[in-house]
mmCIF file of C-alpha atoms and ligand atoms in Angstrom:
data_model
loop_
_atom_site.group_PDB
_atom_site.id
_atom_site.type_symbol
_atom_site.label_atom_id
_atom_site.label_comp_id
_atom_site.label_asym_id
_atom_site.label_seq_id
_atom_site.Cartn_x
_atom_site.Cartn_y
_atom_site.Cartn_z
ATOM 1 C CA MET A 1 -45.713 27.966 4.134
ATOM 2 C CA ASP A 2 -43.592 26.543 1.148
ATOM 3 C CA SER A 3 -40.460 25.293 2.962
ATOM 4 C CA ASN A 4 -38.693 26.276 -0.289
ATOM 5 C CA VAL A 5 -38.995 29.888 0.134
ATOM 6 C CA ARG A 6 -36.650 31.834 2.301
ATOM 7 C CA PRO A 7 -38.591 33.806 5.232
ATOM 8 C CA GLU A 8 -38.435 37.133 5.148
ATOM 9 C CA THR A 9 -37.715 37.729 8.736
ATOM 10 C CA MET A 10 -34.466 35.018 8.157
ATOM 11 C CA GLU A 11 -31.576 36.964 8.996
ATOM 12 C CA ARG A 12 -28.508 36.632 6.754
ATOM 13 C CA ILE A 13 -25.752 34.513 8.618
ATOM 14 C CA SER A 14 -22.668 36.652 8.727
ATOM 15 C CA ASN A 15 -21.083 36.082 12.049
ATOM 16 C CA ASP A 16 -19.938 33.258 13.860
ATOM 17 C CA ALA A 17 -23.035 33.726 16.467
ATOM 18 C CA LEU A 18 -25.324 33.654 13.874
ATOM 19 C CA ALA A 19 -23.621 30.150 12.186
ATOM 20 C CA ASP A 20 -24.056 28.963 15.627
ATOM 21 C CA LYS A 21 -27.655 29.385 15.973
ATOM 22 C CA PHE A 22 -28.152 27.874 12.466
ATOM 23 C CA ILE A 23 -26.103 24.967 13.187
ATOM 24 C CA ALA A 24 -27.541 24.233 16.607
ATOM 25 C CA GLY A 25 -30.962 24.855 14.944
ATOM 26 C CA GLN A 26 -30.536 22.024 12.299
ATOM 27 C CA ILE A 27 -28.568 19.492 14.439
ATOM 28 C CA GLU A 28 -32.135 19.367 16.260
ATOM 29 C CA ALA A 29 -34.034 19.293 12.907
ATOM 30 C CA LEU A 30 -32.044 16.876 11.498
ATOM 31 C CA ARG A 31 -32.294 14.458 14.461
ATOM 32 C CA LYS A 32 -36.141 14.860 14.405
ATOM 33 C CA GLN A 33 -36.438 13.966 10.344
ATOM 34 C CA ILE A 34 -33.544 10.962 10.485
ATOM 35 C CA GLY A 35 -33.932 9.565 13.813
ATOM 36 C CA THR A 36 -32.335 6.182 13.983
ATOM 37 C CA LYS A 37 -32.335 5.867 10.057
ATOM 38 C CA LYS A 38 -29.573 5.968 7.677
ATOM 39 C CA VAL A 39 -28.938 8.736 5.218
ATOM 40 C CA LEU A 40 -27.038 8.787 2.242
ATOM 41 C CA LEU A 41 -24.950 11.447 0.676
ATOM 42 C CA ALA A 42 -22.878 11.785 -2.564
ATOM 43 C CA LEU A 43 -19.890 14.031 -1.063
ATOM 44 C CA SER A 44 -17.939 15.268 -4.361
ATOM 45 C CA GLY A 45 -15.675 17.707 -1.608
ATOM 46 C CA GLY A 46 -17.014 20.872 -2.936
ATOM 47 C CA VAL A 47 -18.401 23.528 -0.297
ATOM 48 C CA ASP A 48 -22.072 22.856 -0.318
ATOM 49 C CA SER A 49 -22.061 18.544 0.390
ATOM 50 C CA SER A 50 -19.106 19.253 2.485
ATOM 51 C CA VAL A 51 -21.070 21.678 4.873
ATOM 52 C CA VAL A 52 -24.178 19.376 4.517
ATOM 53 C CA ALA A 53 -21.687 16.331 5.514
ATOM 54 C CA ALA A 54 -20.294 18.157 8.251
ATOM 55 C CA LEU A 55 -23.722 19.159 9.882
ATOM 56 C CA LEU A 56 -25.252 15.719 9.412
ATOM 57 C CA ILE A 57 -21.900 14.196 11.177
ATOM 58 C CA LYS A 58 -22.640 16.388 14.135
ATOM 59 C CA ALA A 59 -26.486 15.769 14.274
ATOM 60 C CA VAL A 60 -26.024 11.885 13.454
ATOM 61 C CA GLY A 61 -22.704 10.527 13.516
ATOM 62 C CA LYS A 62 -22.297 7.092 11.977
ATOM 63 C CA GLN A 63 -25.758 7.131 10.767
ATOM 64 C CA LEU A 64 -24.628 9.126 7.736
ATOM 65 C CA VAL A 65 -23.027 7.108 5.025
ATOM 66 C CA CYS A 66 -21.020 9.214 2.644
ATOM 67 C CA VAL A 67 -20.083 8.035 -0.640
ATOM 68 C CA HIS A 68 -17.453 9.683 -2.678
ATOM 69 C CA VAL A 69 -16.775 8.721 -6.353
ATOM 70 C CA ASN A 70 -13.674 9.677 -8.034
ATOM 71 C CA HIS A 71 -14.540 9.667 -11.212
ATOM 72 C CA GLY A 72 -11.079 10.534 -12.439
ATOM 73 C CA LEU A 73 -11.371 13.950 -13.375
ATOM 74 C CA LEU A 74 -10.631 15.878 -10.157
ATOM 75 C CA ARG A 75 -7.799 18.060 -9.081
ATOM 76 C CA LYS A 76 -4.896 16.839 -7.813
ATOM 77 C CA GLY A 77 -5.317 15.902 -3.969
ATOM 78 C CA GLU A 78 -9.125 15.993 -3.815
ATOM 79 C CA PRO A 79 -10.084 12.403 -3.468
ATOM 80 C CA GLU A 80 -6.757 12.257 -0.768
ATOM 81 C CA GLN A 81 -8.422 15.603 1.144
ATOM 82 C CA VAL A 82 -11.863 14.280 1.229
ATOM 83 C CA ILE A 83 -10.718 11.224 2.817
ATOM 84 C CA ARG A 84 -8.426 12.924 5.184
ATOM 85 C CA VAL A 85 -11.008 15.394 6.413
ATOM 86 C CA PHE A 86 -14.175 13.438 6.459
ATOM 87 C CA ARG A 87 -12.944 9.820 7.491
ATOM 88 C CA GLU A 88 -9.753 10.531 9.612
ATOM 89 C CA GLU A 89 -10.437 14.084 11.114
ATOM 90 C CA MET A 90 -14.522 14.099 11.649
ATOM 91 C CA GLY A 91 -14.965 10.321 12.054
ATOM 92 C CA ALA A 92 -17.442 10.050 9.028
ATOM 93 C CA ASN A 93 -18.566 6.711 7.617
ATOM 94 C CA LEU A 94 -17.190 7.480 4.116
ATOM 95 C CA ILE A 95 -17.230 4.979 0.922
ATOM 96 C CA TYR A 96 -14.304 6.023 -1.338
ATOM 97 C CA VAL A 97 -15.365 4.622 -4.638
ATOM 98 C CA ASP A 98 -12.024 4.459 -7.365
ATOM 99 C CA ALA A 99 -14.369 4.913 -10.240
ATOM 100 C CA VAL A 100 -11.637 6.354 -12.483
ATOM 101 C CA ASP A 101 -11.217 3.301 -15.151
ATOM 102 C CA ARG A 102 -15.073 3.092 -15.499
ATOM 103 C CA PHE A 103 -15.814 6.862 -16.318
ATOM 104 C CA LEU A 104 -12.317 6.889 -18.596
ATOM 105 C CA ASP A 105 -13.219 4.095 -20.440
ATOM 106 C CA LYS A 106 -16.940 5.258 -21.228
ATOM 107 C CA LEU A 107 -15.161 8.613 -22.250
ATOM 108 C CA ALA A 108 -12.368 7.362 -24.708
ATOM 109 C CA ASP A 109 -12.925 9.007 -28.114
ATOM 110 C CA VAL A 110 -16.115 10.982 -27.119
ATOM 111 C CA SER A 111 -15.274 14.488 -28.461
ATOM 112 C CA ASP A 112 -18.703 16.193 -28.141
ATOM 113 C CA PRO A 113 -18.683 18.353 -25.312
ATOM 114 C CA GLU A 114 -22.640 17.619 -24.117
ATOM 115 C CA LYS A 115 -22.043 13.839 -24.931
ATOM 116 C CA LYS A 116 -19.209 13.954 -22.291
ATOM 117 C CA ARG A 117 -21.034 15.810 -19.961
ATOM 118 C CA LYS A 118 -24.148 13.435 -20.549
ATOM 119 C CA ILE A 119 -21.898 9.999 -20.091
ATOM 120 C CA ILE A 120 -20.156 11.707 -16.869
ATOM 121 C CA GLY A 121 -24.014 12.438 -15.573
ATOM 122 C CA ALA A 122 -25.375 9.263 -16.390
ATOM 123 C CA GLU A 123 -22.050 6.929 -15.079
ATOM 124 C CA PHE A 124 -22.046 8.677 -11.571
ATOM 125 C CA ILE A 125 -25.847 7.843 -10.998
ATOM 126 C CA SER A 126 -24.768 4.239 -12.090
ATOM 127 C CA VAL A 127 -22.162 4.472 -9.488
ATOM 128 C CA PHE A 128 -23.821 5.853 -6.948
ATOM 129 C CA ASP A 129 -27.144 3.685 -7.507
ATOM 130 C CA GLU A 130 -24.923 0.377 -7.193
ATOM 131 C CA LYS A 131 -23.654 1.640 -3.830
ATOM 132 C CA ALA A 132 -27.169 2.868 -2.611
ATOM 133 C CA ARG A 133 -28.189 -0.886 -3.207
ATOM 134 C CA GLU A 134 -25.395 -2.130 -1.399
ATOM 135 C CA LEU A 135 -26.578 -0.553 1.761
ATOM 136 C CA GLU A 136 -29.246 -1.463 3.963
ATOM 137 C CA GLY A 137 -31.417 0.502 5.990
ATOM 138 C CA VAL A 138 -31.304 3.760 4.269
ATOM 139 C CA GLU A 139 -34.380 6.002 4.134
ATOM 140 C CA PHE A 140 -32.876 9.491 3.432
ATOM 141 C CA LEU A 141 -30.698 11.130 0.930
ATOM 142 C CA ALA A 142 -29.054 14.432 1.739
ATOM 143 C CA GLN A 143 -28.668 16.718 -0.897
ATOM 144 C CA GLY A 144 -26.319 20.129 -0.968
ATOM 145 C CA THR A 145 -28.962 22.319 -2.424
ATOM 146 C CA ILE A 146 -28.649 25.821 -1.630
ATOM 147 C CA TYR A 147 -30.852 28.742 -2.035
ATOM 148 C CA PRO A 148 -29.829 29.896 -5.645
ATOM 149 C CA ASP A 149 -30.383 26.010 -7.183
ATOM 150 C CA ILE A 150 -33.878 26.703 -5.920
ATOM 151 C CA LEU A 151 -34.407 29.987 -7.424
ATOM 152 C CA GLU A 152 -32.908 29.116 -10.844
ATOM 153 C CA SER A 153 -34.095 25.613 -11.047
ATOM 154 C CA ASN A 154 -36.336 23.039 -9.695
ATOM 155 C CA GLY A 155 -34.103 22.787 -6.705
ATOM 156 C CA VAL A 156 -32.482 19.576 -7.789
ATOM 157 C CA LYS A 157 -28.751 20.062 -7.919
ATOM 158 C CA SER A 158 -28.172 18.841 -11.432
ATOM 159 C CA HIS A 159 -24.425 18.085 -11.488
ATOM 160 C CA HIS A 160 -24.602 16.254 -8.772
ATOM 161 C CA ASN A 161 -27.062 13.958 -10.640
ATOM 162 C CA VAL A 162 -28.522 12.346 -7.314
ATOM 163 C CA GLY A 163 -32.041 13.622 -8.817
ATOM 164 C CA GLY A 164 -32.016 11.037 -11.713
ATOM 165 C CA LEU A 165 -31.689 8.281 -9.540
ATOM 166 C CA PRO A 166 -34.111 4.993 -11.125
ATOM 167 C CA ASP A 167 -37.539 5.326 -9.412
ATOM 168 C CA ASP A 168 -37.162 2.194 -7.499
ATOM 169 C CA LEU A 169 -34.613 3.921 -5.643
ATOM 170 C CA LYS A 170 -36.537 6.887 -3.696
ATOM 171 C CA PHE A 171 -35.755 8.341 -0.594
ATOM 172 C CA GLU A 172 -36.763 11.095 1.359
ATOM 173 C CA LEU A 173 -34.625 14.335 0.865
ATOM 174 C CA VAL A 174 -32.862 15.956 3.509
ATOM 175 C CA GLU A 175 -31.565 19.189 2.383
ATOM 176 C CA PRO A 176 -30.408 21.382 5.393
ATOM 177 C CA ILE A 177 -28.717 24.259 3.742
ATOM 178 C CA LYS A 178 -31.198 24.774 1.154
ATOM 179 C CA LEU A 179 -32.463 28.254 2.031
ATOM 180 C CA LEU A 180 -28.849 29.600 2.343
ATOM 181 C CA TYR A 181 -27.125 31.717 0.000
ATOM 182 C CA LYS A 182 -23.328 30.593 -1.096
ATOM 183 C CA ASP A 183 -21.463 32.925 1.458
ATOM 184 C CA GLU A 184 -23.409 32.132 4.501
ATOM 185 C CA VAL A 185 -22.838 28.376 3.206
ATOM 186 C CA ARG A 186 -19.290 29.232 3.497
ATOM 187 C CA VAL A 187 -19.697 31.204 6.976
ATOM 188 C CA VAL A 188 -21.422 27.703 8.338
ATOM 189 C CA GLY A 189 -18.707 25.782 7.014
ATOM 190 C CA LYS A 190 -16.207 27.639 8.536
ATOM 191 C CA ARG A 191 -17.321 27.457 11.915
ATOM 192 C CA LEU A 192 -17.782 23.556 11.680
ATOM 193 C CA GLY A 193 -14.255 23.031 11.198
ATOM 194 C CA LEU A 194 -14.270 22.393 7.630
ATOM 195 C CA PRO A 195 -10.361 23.888 6.259
ATOM 196 C CA ASP A 196 -10.301 26.971 4.197
ATOM 197 C CA ASN A 197 -9.422 25.714 0.921
ATOM 198 C CA MET A 198 -12.760 23.519 1.048
ATOM 199 C CA VAL A 199 -14.835 26.643 2.423
ATOM 200 C CA TYR A 200 -13.699 29.060 0.105
ATOM 201 C CA ARG A 201 -12.795 26.940 -2.810
ATOM 202 C CA GLN A 202 -13.649 28.766 -6.539
ATOM 203 C CA PRO A 203 -16.473 27.087 -8.355
ATOM 204 C CA PHE A 204 -15.425 23.820 -10.030
ATOM 205 C CA PRO A 205 -17.655 22.232 -12.652
ATOM 206 C CA GLY A 206 -19.646 18.785 -12.036
ATOM 207 C CA PRO A 207 -17.858 17.457 -14.990
ATOM 208 C CA GLY A 208 -14.589 18.274 -13.290
ATOM 209 C CA LEU A 209 -11.403 18.642 -15.228
ATOM 210 C CA GLY A 210 -13.290 16.653 -18.133
ATOM 211 C CA VAL A 211 -14.484 20.076 -19.999
ATOM 212 C CA ARG A 212 -10.899 21.294 -19.532
ATOM 213 C CA CYS A 213 -9.480 18.179 -21.513
ATOM 214 C CA VAL A 214 -10.965 19.780 -24.682
ATOM 215 C CA GLY A 215 -12.097 16.984 -27.069
ATOM 216 C CA ALA A 216 -11.711 13.158 -26.441
ATOM 217 C CA ILE A 217 -10.207 12.887 -23.061
ATOM 218 C CA THR A 218 -7.021 10.805 -23.047
ATOM 219 C CA ARG A 219 -5.197 9.689 -20.060
ATOM 220 C CA ASP A 220 -1.738 11.566 -20.630
ATOM 221 C CA ARG A 221 -3.732 14.743 -21.801
ATOM 222 C CA LEU A 222 -5.977 14.578 -18.383
ATOM 223 C CA GLU A 223 -2.891 14.532 -16.745
ATOM 224 C CA ALA A 224 -1.156 17.354 -18.024
ATOM 225 C CA VAL A 225 -4.498 19.373 -17.160
ATOM 226 C CA ARG A 226 -4.365 18.198 -13.201
ATOM 227 C CA ASP A 227 -0.510 18.754 -13.297
ATOM 228 C CA SER A 228 -1.059 22.250 -15.019
ATOM 229 C CA ASP A 229 -3.993 23.309 -12.637
ATOM 230 C CA ALA A 230 -2.098 22.211 -9.761
ATOM 231 C CA ILE A 231 1.069 24.389 -10.541
ATOM 232 C CA LEU A 232 -1.261 27.490 -11.103
ATOM 233 C CA ARG A 233 -3.007 26.895 -7.967
ATOM 234 C CA GLU A 234 0.134 26.519 -6.036
ATOM 235 C CA GLU A 235 1.400 29.560 -7.614
ATOM 236 C CA PHE A 236 -1.749 31.736 -7.257
ATOM 237 C CA ALA A 237 -1.399 30.769 -3.377
ATOM 238 C CA LYS A 238 2.073 31.782 -2.971
ATOM 239 C CA ALA A 239 1.117 35.306 -4.797
ATOM 240 C CA GLY A 240 -1.738 35.646 -2.271
ATOM 241 C CA LEU A 241 -4.209 35.729 -5.008
ATOM 242 C CA GLU A 242 -5.995 32.628 -3.584
ATOM 243 C CA GLY A 243 -9.609 33.961 -2.893
ATOM 244 C CA LYS A 244 -8.580 37.001 -4.905
ATOM 245 C CA VAL A 245 -9.555 35.817 -8.103
ATOM 246 C CA TRP A 246 -13.185 34.176 -8.790
ATOM 247 C CA GLN A 247 -11.940 31.402 -10.821
ATOM 248 C CA TYR A 248 -8.901 30.222 -12.437
ATOM 249 C CA PHE A 249 -7.571 27.020 -13.969
ATOM 250 C CA THR A 250 -5.683 25.541 -16.570
ATOM 251 C CA VAL A 251 -7.091 24.217 -20.293
ATOM 252 C CA VAL A 252 -5.237 21.935 -22.709
ATOM 253 C CA PRO A 253 -6.736 21.394 -25.923
ATOM 254 C CA ASP A 254 -6.616 18.701 -28.833
ATOM 255 C CA PHE A 255 -3.684 19.660 -31.055
ATOM 256 C CA ARG A 256 0.041 19.888 -31.171
ATOM 257 C CA SER A 257 2.462 22.075 -32.006
ATOM 258 C CA THR A 258 6.164 22.213 -32.783
ATOM 259 C CA GLY A 259 8.726 22.966 -29.997
ATOM 260 C CA ILE A 260 12.416 22.176 -29.117
ATOM 261 C CA ARG A 261 13.686 20.286 -26.355
ATOM 262 C CA ASN A 262 17.226 19.414 -25.505
ATOM 263 C CA GLY A 263 18.052 20.412 -29.214
ATOM 264 C CA MET A 264 15.517 17.983 -30.446
ATOM 265 C CA ARG A 265 12.006 18.759 -32.123
ATOM 266 C CA SER A 266 9.107 18.013 -30.040
ATOM 267 C CA PHE A 267 5.317 18.067 -30.754
ATOM 268 C CA GLU A 268 3.481 18.824 -28.044
ATOM 269 C CA TRP A 269 0.250 20.313 -26.264
ATOM 270 C CA PRO A 270 -0.275 24.079 -25.498
ATOM 271 C CA VAL A 271 -1.519 24.755 -22.090
ATOM 272 C CA ILE A 272 -4.046 27.249 -21.824
ATOM 273 C CA ILE A 273 -3.768 29.685 -18.563
ATOM 274 C CA ARG A 274 -7.567 31.135 -17.557
ATOM 275 C CA ALA A 275 -8.196 33.609 -15.147
ATOM 276 C CA VAL A 276 -11.305 35.068 -14.766
ATOM 277 C CA ASN A 277 -13.363 37.713 -12.426
ATOM 278 C CA SER A 278 -17.312 37.272 -12.131
ATOM 279 C CA ILE A 279 -19.999 38.085 -9.544
ATOM 280 C CA ASP A 280 -22.452 35.330 -10.764
ATOM 281 C CA ALA A 281 -20.947 33.807 -13.955
ATOM 282 C CA THR A 282 -23.261 35.383 -16.376
ATOM 283 C CA SER A 283 -20.569 37.452 -17.258
ATOM 284 C CA ALA A 284 -16.704 37.474 -16.770
ATOM 285 C CA THR A 285 -13.654 39.648 -16.903
ATOM 286 C CA VAL A 286 -10.114 38.919 -17.347
ATOM 287 C CA GLU A 287 -8.105 39.300 -14.164
ATOM 288 C CA PRO A 288 -4.731 40.952 -15.425
ATOM 289 C CA LEU A 289 -2.097 38.889 -14.459
ATOM 290 C CA GLU A 290 1.567 40.152 -13.474
ATOM 291 C CA PHE A 291 3.989 39.290 -16.222
ATOM 292 C CA SER A 292 6.598 38.023 -13.605
ATOM 293 C CA LEU A 293 3.862 35.571 -12.165
ATOM 294 C CA LEU A 294 2.793 34.293 -15.772
ATOM 295 C CA ASN A 295 6.558 34.003 -16.264
ATOM 296 C CA LYS A 296 7.167 31.771 -13.221
ATOM 297 C CA ILE A 297 3.999 29.845 -13.985
ATOM 298 C CA THR A 298 4.852 29.149 -17.353
ATOM 299 C CA SER A 299 8.500 28.069 -16.480
ATOM 300 C CA ARG A 300 7.464 25.719 -14.039
ATOM 301 C CA ILE A 301 4.194 24.034 -16.436
ATOM 302 C CA LEU A 302 7.327 23.553 -19.539
ATOM 303 C CA THR A 303 9.834 21.997 -16.731
ATOM 304 C CA GLU A 304 7.447 19.892 -14.947
ATOM 305 C CA VAL A 305 4.354 18.881 -17.116
ATOM 306 C CA LYS A 306 4.757 15.904 -19.497
ATOM 307 C CA GLY A 307 3.744 16.509 -23.438
ATOM 308 C CA VAL A 308 3.724 20.568 -22.895
ATOM 309 C CA ASN A 309 5.794 23.007 -24.872
ATOM 310 C CA ARG A 310 3.775 25.730 -24.950
ATOM 311 C CA VAL A 311 1.720 28.055 -22.605
ATOM 312 C CA LEU A 312 -0.797 30.315 -23.522
ATOM 313 C CA TYR A 313 -2.829 33.316 -21.724
ATOM 314 C CA ASP A 314 -6.397 33.803 -22.665
ATOM 315 C CA LEU A 315 -7.743 37.374 -22.622
ATOM 316 C CA SER A 316 -10.942 36.627 -23.693
ATOM 317 C CA PRO A 317 -14.131 38.280 -21.393
ATOM 318 C CA LYS A 318 -17.527 36.407 -21.433
ATOM 319 C CA PRO A 319 -18.974 37.271 -23.720
ATOM 320 C CA VAL A 320 -18.036 36.775 -26.277
ATOM 321 C CA ALA A 321 -16.167 33.543 -24.758
ATOM 322 C CA THR A 322 -17.279 31.606 -21.794
ATOM 323 C CA ILE A 323 -15.279 30.869 -18.662
ATOM 324 C CA GLU A 324 -15.028 26.925 -19.580
ATOM 325 C CA TYR A 325 -14.071 26.153 -22.739
ATOM 326 C CA GLU A 326 -16.719 22.948 -23.400
HETATM 327 P P1 LIG B 401 -19.234 28.786 -18.792
HETATM 328 O O1 LIG B 401 -18.182 28.257 -19.282
HETATM 329 O O2 LIG B 401 -20.638 28.901 -18.917
HETATM 330 O O3 LIG B 401 -19.432 28.781 -16.893
HETATM 331 O O4 LIG B 401 -19.249 30.741 -18.956
HETATM 332 C C1 LIG B 401 -19.940 29.152 -15.866
HETATM 333 C C2 LIG B 401 -19.799 28.990 -14.513
HETATM 334 O O5 LIG B 401 -20.278 27.665 -14.382
HETATM 335 C C3 LIG B 401 -19.690 26.655 -14.363
HETATM 336 N N1 LIG B 401 -19.853 25.568 -15.185
HETATM 337 C C4 LIG B 401 -19.957 24.401 -14.684
HETATM 338 N N2 LIG B 401 -20.755 24.194 -13.292
HETATM 339 N N3 LIG B 401 -21.396 21.854 -14.442
HETATM 340 C C5 LIG B 401 -21.402 22.593 -13.020
HETATM 341 O O6 LIG B 401 -22.125 22.326 -12.127
HETATM 342 C C6 LIG B 401 -21.115 22.025 -15.348
HETATM 343 O O7 LIG B 401 -21.381 21.079 -16.779
HETATM 344 C C7 LIG B 401 -20.614 23.338 -15.659
HETATM 345 N N4 LIG B 401 -19.982 24.089 -17.099
HETATM 346 C C8 LIG B 401 -19.361 25.479 -16.289
HETATM 347 C C9 LIG B 401 -18.243 27.050 -14.590
HETATM 348 O O8 LIG B 401 -16.985 26.673 -13.764
HETATM 349 C C10 LIG B 401 -18.455 28.732 -14.514
HETATM 350 O O9 LIG B 401 -18.179 29.081 -12.880
#
């Protein structure tokens, strides 16, 4: 039987008992596959790679080597949370790579969206490749491939980019959640003890905040994206919208407009608020946010985020717009 086809008899994992059964079965299968060897995992902190990490920690403990690459395009607090949860709380063998300067230097002056994506992807492979070569005795590469990835593509999680490692660096793949749908991954993740904000995380693009810092990325404008995104997420959580709105974030386009601050003319960026609902990201409708919430977010962004003098609310559905700006 093709191991990439979900058997019709496989029950949908929708409760703790079914999750426990899946976890126990995978632990046994992973121990059998990996034996006493080492397994490498690119741990982004997204739901899928986090669940794979938690499963492997249970199955093979320190034989798992997680590599968390900070490309500088992560949301506020993300690298810190990955380190806290996996290294400190779960005792994982975690290599943290601060590659911020490397990525941002490569991206300087690049405004074409596809070029930006390509640079981020290629640099990710290059950083991961370097780390993998420093390690000895690694024979396996774990991936957070899930069933929709297999149905939609060739099964390689393209935005994690590890599918593109050079030919002389080949590992046997370990893909413990490849037959699961996203909702099942979340049930399993919750059961494995991952925090709610990891398990119920909204979709986040592989190139991260890079596609929300429209045009050529500069460090100051990227900070405006990161800081405004953190404020938006905080206010959504306070308003009880976390987990209710499918995807919400801020965008900082590459233009300035005039404003006035402390009696002086300013010439600063706008922040755009995007909040959409969707089922599978092929189409999306705009979440009608309360005006009082928009006002609160606007006022916080205008006082707390450096270099910003306007806040805009994007009312465009997909189609005609896309969800992201690049
Ligand atoms: P768009 O902007 O095409 O986005 O309406 C649809 C969904 O895909 C996410 N997205 C990405 N995810 N790598 C990813 O892993 C990417 O390059 C990428 N671009 C968009 C987006 O956040 C939305 O959920």
